[in-house]
mmCIF file of C-alpha atoms and ligand atoms in Angstrom:
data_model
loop_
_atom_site.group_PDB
_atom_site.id
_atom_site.type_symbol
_atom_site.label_atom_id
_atom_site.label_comp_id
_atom_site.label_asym_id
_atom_site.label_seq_id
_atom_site.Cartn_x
_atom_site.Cartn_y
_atom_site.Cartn_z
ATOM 1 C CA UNK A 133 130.367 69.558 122.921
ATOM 2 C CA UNK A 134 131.016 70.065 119.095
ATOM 3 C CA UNK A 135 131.587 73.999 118.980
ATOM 4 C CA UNK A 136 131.535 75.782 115.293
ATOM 5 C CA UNK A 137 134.444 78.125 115.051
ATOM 6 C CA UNK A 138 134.580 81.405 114.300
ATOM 7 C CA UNK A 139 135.452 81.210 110.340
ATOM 8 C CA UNK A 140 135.611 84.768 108.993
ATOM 9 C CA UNK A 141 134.738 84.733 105.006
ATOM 10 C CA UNK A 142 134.889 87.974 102.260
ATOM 11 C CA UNK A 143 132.237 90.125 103.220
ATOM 12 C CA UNK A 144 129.868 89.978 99.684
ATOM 13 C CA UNK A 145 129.582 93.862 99.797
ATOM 14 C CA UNK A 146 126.974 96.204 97.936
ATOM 15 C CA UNK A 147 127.535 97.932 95.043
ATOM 16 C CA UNK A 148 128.841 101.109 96.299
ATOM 17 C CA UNK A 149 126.719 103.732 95.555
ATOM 18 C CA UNK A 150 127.552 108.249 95.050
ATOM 19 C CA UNK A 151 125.581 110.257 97.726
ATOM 20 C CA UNK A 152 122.444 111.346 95.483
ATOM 21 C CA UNK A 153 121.903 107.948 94.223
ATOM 22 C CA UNK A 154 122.086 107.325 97.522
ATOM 23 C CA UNK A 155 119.559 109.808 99.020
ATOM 24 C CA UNK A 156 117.430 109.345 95.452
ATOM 25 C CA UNK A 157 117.563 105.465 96.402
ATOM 26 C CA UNK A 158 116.733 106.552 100.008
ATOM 27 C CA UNK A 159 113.823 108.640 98.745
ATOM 28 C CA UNK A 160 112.090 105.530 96.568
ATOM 29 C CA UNK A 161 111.969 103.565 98.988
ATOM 30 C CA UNK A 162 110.335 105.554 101.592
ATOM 31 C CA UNK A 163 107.815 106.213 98.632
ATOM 32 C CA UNK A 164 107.516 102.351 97.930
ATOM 33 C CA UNK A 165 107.146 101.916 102.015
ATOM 34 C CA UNK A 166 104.656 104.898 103.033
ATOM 35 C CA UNK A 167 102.322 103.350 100.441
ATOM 36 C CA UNK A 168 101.774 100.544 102.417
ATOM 37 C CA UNK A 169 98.549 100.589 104.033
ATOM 38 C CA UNK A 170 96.717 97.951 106.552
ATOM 39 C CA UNK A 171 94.181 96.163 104.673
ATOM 40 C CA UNK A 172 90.784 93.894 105.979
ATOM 41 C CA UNK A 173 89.418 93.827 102.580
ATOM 42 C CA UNK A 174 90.514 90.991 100.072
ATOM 43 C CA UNK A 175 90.079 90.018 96.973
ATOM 44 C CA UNK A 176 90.246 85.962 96.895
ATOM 45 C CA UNK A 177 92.331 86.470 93.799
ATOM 46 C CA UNK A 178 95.053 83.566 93.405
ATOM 47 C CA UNK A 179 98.575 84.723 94.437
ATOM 48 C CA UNK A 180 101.374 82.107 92.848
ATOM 49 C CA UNK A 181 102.827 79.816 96.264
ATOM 50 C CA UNK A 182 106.121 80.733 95.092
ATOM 51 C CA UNK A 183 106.019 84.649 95.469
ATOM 52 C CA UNK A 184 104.949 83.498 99.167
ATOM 53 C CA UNK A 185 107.609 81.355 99.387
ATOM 54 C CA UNK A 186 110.526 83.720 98.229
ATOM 55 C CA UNK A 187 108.693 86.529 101.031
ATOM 56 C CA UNK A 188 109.124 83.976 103.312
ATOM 57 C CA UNK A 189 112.862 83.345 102.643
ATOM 58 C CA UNK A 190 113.401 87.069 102.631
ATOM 59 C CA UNK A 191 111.656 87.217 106.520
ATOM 60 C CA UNK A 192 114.271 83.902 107.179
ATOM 61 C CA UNK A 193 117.298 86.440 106.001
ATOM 62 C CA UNK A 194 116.943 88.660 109.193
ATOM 63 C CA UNK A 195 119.174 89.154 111.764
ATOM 64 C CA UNK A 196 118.521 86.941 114.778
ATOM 65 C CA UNK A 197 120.229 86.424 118.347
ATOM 66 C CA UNK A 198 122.819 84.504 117.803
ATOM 67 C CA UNK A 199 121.949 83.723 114.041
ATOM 68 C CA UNK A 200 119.706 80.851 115.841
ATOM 69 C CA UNK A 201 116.388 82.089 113.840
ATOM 70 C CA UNK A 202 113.762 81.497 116.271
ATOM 71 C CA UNK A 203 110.918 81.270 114.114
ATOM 72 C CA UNK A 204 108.805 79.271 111.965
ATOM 73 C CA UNK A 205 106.509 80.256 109.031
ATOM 74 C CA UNK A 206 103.003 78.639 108.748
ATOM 75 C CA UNK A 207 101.589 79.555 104.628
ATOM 76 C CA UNK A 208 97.869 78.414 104.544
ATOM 77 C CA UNK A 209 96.190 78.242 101.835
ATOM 78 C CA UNK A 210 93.947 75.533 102.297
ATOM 79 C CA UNK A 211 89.856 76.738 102.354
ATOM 80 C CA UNK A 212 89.593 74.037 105.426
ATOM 81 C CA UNK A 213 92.322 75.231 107.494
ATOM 82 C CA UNK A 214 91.428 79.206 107.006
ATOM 83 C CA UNK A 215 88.102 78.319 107.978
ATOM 84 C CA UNK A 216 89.224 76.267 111.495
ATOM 85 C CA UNK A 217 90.809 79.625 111.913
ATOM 86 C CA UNK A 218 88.526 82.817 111.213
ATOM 87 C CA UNK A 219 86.076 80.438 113.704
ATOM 88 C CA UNK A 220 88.537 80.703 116.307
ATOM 89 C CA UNK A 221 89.626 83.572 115.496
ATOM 90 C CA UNK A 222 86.188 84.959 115.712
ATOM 91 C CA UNK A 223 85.173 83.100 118.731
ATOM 92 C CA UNK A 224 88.146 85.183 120.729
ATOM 93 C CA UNK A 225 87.461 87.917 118.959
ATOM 94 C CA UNK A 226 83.762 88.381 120.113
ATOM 95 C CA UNK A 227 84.594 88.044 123.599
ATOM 96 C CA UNK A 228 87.422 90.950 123.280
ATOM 97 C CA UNK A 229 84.924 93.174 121.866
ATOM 98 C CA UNK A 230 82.042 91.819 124.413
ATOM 99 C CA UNK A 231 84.093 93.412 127.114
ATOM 100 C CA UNK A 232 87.423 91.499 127.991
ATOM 101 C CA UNK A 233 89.255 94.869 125.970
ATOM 102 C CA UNK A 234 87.925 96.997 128.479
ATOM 103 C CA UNK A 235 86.766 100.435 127.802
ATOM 104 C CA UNK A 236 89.535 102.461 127.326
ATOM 105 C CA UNK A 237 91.281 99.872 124.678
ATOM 106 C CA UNK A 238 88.053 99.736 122.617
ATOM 107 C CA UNK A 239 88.286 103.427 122.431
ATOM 108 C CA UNK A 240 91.883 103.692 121.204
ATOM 109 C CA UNK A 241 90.927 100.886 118.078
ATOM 110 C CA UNK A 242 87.657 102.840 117.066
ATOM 111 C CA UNK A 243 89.517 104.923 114.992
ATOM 112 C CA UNK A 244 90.062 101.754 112.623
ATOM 113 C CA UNK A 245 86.597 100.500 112.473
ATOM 114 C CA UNK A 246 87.370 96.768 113.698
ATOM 115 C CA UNK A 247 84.964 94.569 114.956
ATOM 116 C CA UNK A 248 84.122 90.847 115.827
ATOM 117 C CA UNK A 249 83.726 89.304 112.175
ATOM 118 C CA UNK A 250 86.594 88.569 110.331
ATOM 119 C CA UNK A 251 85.677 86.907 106.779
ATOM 120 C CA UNK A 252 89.427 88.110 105.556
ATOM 121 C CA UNK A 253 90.719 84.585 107.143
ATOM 122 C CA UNK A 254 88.831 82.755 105.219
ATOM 123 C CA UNK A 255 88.320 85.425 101.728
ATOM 124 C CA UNK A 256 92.213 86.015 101.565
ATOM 125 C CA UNK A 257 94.633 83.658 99.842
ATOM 126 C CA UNK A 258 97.034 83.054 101.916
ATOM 127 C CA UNK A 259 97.443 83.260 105.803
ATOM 128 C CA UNK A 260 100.957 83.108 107.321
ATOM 129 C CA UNK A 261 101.137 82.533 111.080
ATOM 130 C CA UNK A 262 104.366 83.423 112.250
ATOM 131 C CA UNK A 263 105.711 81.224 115.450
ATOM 132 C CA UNK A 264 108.499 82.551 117.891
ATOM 133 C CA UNK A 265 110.609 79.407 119.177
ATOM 134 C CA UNK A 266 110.798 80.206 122.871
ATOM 135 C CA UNK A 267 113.420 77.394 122.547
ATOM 136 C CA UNK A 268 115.065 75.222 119.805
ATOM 137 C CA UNK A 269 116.151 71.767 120.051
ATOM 138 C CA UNK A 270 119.406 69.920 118.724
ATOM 139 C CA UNK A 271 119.835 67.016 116.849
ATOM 140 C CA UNK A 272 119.992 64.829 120.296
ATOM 141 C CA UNK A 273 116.326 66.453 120.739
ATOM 142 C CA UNK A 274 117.921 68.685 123.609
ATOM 143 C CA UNK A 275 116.749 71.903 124.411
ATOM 144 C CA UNK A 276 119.028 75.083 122.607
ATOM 145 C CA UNK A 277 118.341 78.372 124.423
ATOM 146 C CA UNK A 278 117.347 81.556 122.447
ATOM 147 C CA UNK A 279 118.043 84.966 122.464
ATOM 148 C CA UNK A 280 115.998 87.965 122.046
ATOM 149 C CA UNK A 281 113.079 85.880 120.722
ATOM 150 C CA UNK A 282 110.785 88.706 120.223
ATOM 151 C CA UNK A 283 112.820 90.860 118.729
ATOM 152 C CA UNK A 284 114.378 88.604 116.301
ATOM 153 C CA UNK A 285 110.743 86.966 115.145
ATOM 154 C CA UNK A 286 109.740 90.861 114.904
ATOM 155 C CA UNK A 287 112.240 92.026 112.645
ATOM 156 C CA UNK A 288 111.987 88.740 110.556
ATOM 157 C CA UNK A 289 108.133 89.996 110.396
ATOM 158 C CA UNK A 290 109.044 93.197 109.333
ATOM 159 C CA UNK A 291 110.900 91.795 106.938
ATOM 160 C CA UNK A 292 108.100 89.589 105.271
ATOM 161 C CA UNK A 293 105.801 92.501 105.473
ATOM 162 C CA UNK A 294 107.933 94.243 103.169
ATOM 163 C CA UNK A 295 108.964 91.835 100.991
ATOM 164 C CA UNK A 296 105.306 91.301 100.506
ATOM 165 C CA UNK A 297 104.446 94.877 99.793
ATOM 166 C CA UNK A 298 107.396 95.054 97.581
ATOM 167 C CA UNK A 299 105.169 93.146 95.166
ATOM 168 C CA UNK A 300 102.363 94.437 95.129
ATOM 169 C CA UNK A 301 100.400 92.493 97.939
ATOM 170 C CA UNK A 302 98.318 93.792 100.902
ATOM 171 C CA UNK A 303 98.961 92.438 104.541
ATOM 172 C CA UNK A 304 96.932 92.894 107.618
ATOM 173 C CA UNK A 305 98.724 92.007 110.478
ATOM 174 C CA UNK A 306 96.390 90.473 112.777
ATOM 175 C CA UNK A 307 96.506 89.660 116.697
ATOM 176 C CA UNK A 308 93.513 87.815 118.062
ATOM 177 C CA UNK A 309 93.856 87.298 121.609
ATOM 178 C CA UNK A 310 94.620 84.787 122.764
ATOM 179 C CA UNK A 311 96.031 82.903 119.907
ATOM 180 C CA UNK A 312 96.833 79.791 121.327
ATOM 181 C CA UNK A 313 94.394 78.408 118.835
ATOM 182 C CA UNK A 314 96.921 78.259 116.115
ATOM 183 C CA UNK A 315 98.903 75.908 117.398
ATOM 184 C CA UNK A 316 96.335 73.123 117.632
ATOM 185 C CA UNK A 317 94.732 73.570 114.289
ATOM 186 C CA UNK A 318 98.716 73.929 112.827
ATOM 187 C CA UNK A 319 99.561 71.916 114.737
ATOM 188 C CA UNK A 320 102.784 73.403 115.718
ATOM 189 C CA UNK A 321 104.534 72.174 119.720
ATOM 190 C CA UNK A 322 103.624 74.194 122.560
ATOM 191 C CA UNK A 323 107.373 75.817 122.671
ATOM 192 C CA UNK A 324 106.342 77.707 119.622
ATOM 193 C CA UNK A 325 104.501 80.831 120.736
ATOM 194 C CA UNK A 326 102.214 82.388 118.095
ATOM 195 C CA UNK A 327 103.493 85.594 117.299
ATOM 196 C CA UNK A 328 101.398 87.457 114.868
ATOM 197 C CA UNK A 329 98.925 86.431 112.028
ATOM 198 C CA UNK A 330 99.296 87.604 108.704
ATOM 199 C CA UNK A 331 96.426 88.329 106.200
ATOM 200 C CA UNK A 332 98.336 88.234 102.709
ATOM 201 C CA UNK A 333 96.405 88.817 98.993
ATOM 202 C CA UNK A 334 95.322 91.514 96.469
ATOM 203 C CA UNK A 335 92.458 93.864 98.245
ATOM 204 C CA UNK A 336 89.420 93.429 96.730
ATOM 205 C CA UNK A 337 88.343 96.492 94.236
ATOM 206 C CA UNK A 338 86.018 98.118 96.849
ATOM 207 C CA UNK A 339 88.843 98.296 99.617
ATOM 208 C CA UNK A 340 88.679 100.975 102.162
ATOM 209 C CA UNK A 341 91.219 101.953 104.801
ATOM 210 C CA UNK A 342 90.627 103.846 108.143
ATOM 211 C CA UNK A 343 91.959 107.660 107.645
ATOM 212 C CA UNK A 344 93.224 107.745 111.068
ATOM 213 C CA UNK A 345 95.362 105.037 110.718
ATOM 214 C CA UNK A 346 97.543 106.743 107.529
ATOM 215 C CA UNK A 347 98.574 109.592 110.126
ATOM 216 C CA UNK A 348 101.888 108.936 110.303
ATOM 217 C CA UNK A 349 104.391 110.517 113.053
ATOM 218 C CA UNK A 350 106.532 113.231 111.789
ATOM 219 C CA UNK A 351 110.623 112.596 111.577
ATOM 220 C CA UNK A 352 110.768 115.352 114.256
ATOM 221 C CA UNK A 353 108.850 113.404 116.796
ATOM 222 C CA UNK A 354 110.198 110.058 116.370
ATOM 223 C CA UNK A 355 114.177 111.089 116.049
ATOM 224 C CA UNK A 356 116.537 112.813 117.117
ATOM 225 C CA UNK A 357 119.961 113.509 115.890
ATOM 226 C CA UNK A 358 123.012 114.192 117.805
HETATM 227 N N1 IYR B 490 92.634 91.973 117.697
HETATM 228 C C1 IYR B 490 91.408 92.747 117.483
HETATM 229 C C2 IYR B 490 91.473 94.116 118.066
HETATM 230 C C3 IYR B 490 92.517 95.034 117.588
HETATM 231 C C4 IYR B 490 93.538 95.413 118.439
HETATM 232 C C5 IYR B 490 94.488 96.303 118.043
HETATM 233 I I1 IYR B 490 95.942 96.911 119.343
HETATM 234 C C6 IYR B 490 94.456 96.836 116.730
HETATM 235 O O1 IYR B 490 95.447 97.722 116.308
HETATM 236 C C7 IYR B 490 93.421 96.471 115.888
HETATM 237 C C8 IYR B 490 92.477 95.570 116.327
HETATM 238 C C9 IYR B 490 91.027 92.763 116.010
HETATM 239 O O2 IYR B 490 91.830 92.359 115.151
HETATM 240 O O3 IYR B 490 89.924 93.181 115.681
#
């Protein structure tokens, strides 16, 4: 088989920067970050394809297992196409709340005041269902293994979740359950898993957000240093 070498190249470093721009740097950017907030209200206010589309090439910069970038980025936009999917969406969604959670899981959500209806898939501009490539396949259409699929489609996610609230857009990262779903109306192959579904626009004037879910854990509890 045709192997790529390893072909070191300059490193394309950083600007170097002195320890309190550093920590002022640092300090921004956990400002720009902790004003994120989850959002299920949206404005259907136009947001330009191409701001999606340069979020999306920021998520496609991660880090993956062995730089094979196991994931694929649906953008919808079309009224049709949301539609197909809040009724899915919806249809799982009523039968997780009708009892298929259980108890103890609806308890731990109530803090954010979900329920059943969902007109965010079809109100918000754009929807971006991100696929994990549980395999890839090469040129002679045979099958490439992965590596560390979900973590590599999770910190590409990350990523675009950032990138999108570095300009001033609201995401809601949404899970139905199953989501199967996606890849028929996407119509995306079945070696693509769906991974997450992300609600991306401007919220809507009236937007509210649940308290609980702004609680944050202190540094203390999440780190230690050694
Ligand atoms: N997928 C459902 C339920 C839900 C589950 C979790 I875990 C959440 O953090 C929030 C909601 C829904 O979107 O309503």
């Amino acid at each position: 088989m045709n192997m790529p070498e390893y072909d070191p190249v300059p490193l394309v470093a950083p600007e170097r920067l002195s320890a309190p721009v550093m920590l002022t740097r640092a300090k921004a950017h956990l400002d720009l970050m902790r004003q994120r907030r989850t959002v299920r209200d949206f404005s259907s206010e136009f947001v330009d394809p191409a701001v999606i589309e340069a979020c999306v090439s920021t998520a496609g910069s991660a880090p993956s297992g062995a730089n094979h970038q196991p994931w694929h980025f649906v953008c919808v936009s079309d009224p049709a196409t949301k539609r197909a999917i809040r009724e899915a969406a919806e249809r799982e969604e009523e039968a997780f709340y009708g009892g298929k959670a259980g108890d103890a899981w609806l308890q731990d959500i109530d803090p954010l005041g979900t329920n059943a209806s969902k007109p965010f898939l079809e109100e918000a501009p754009w929807l971006i269902a991100v696929f994990a490539e549980r395999y890839g396949v090469n040129d002679a259409g045979q099958k490439r293994k992965h590596y560390y699929v979900p973590e590599s489609v999770g910190i590409a996610t990350g990523f675009l979740i950032s990138a999108l609230h570095n300009v001033g857009l609201a995401t809601l990262t949404h899970t139905p359950n199953p989501m199967k779903f996606l890849n028929e109306i996407l119509e995306r192959p079945s070696r693509e898993r769906p991974y997450v579904l992300l609600v991306v626009g401007h919220p809507s004037s009236s937007a509210t957000v649940p308290r609980a879910a702004g609680v944050k854990k202190p540094l203390e509890t999440i780190s230690s240093f050694i």
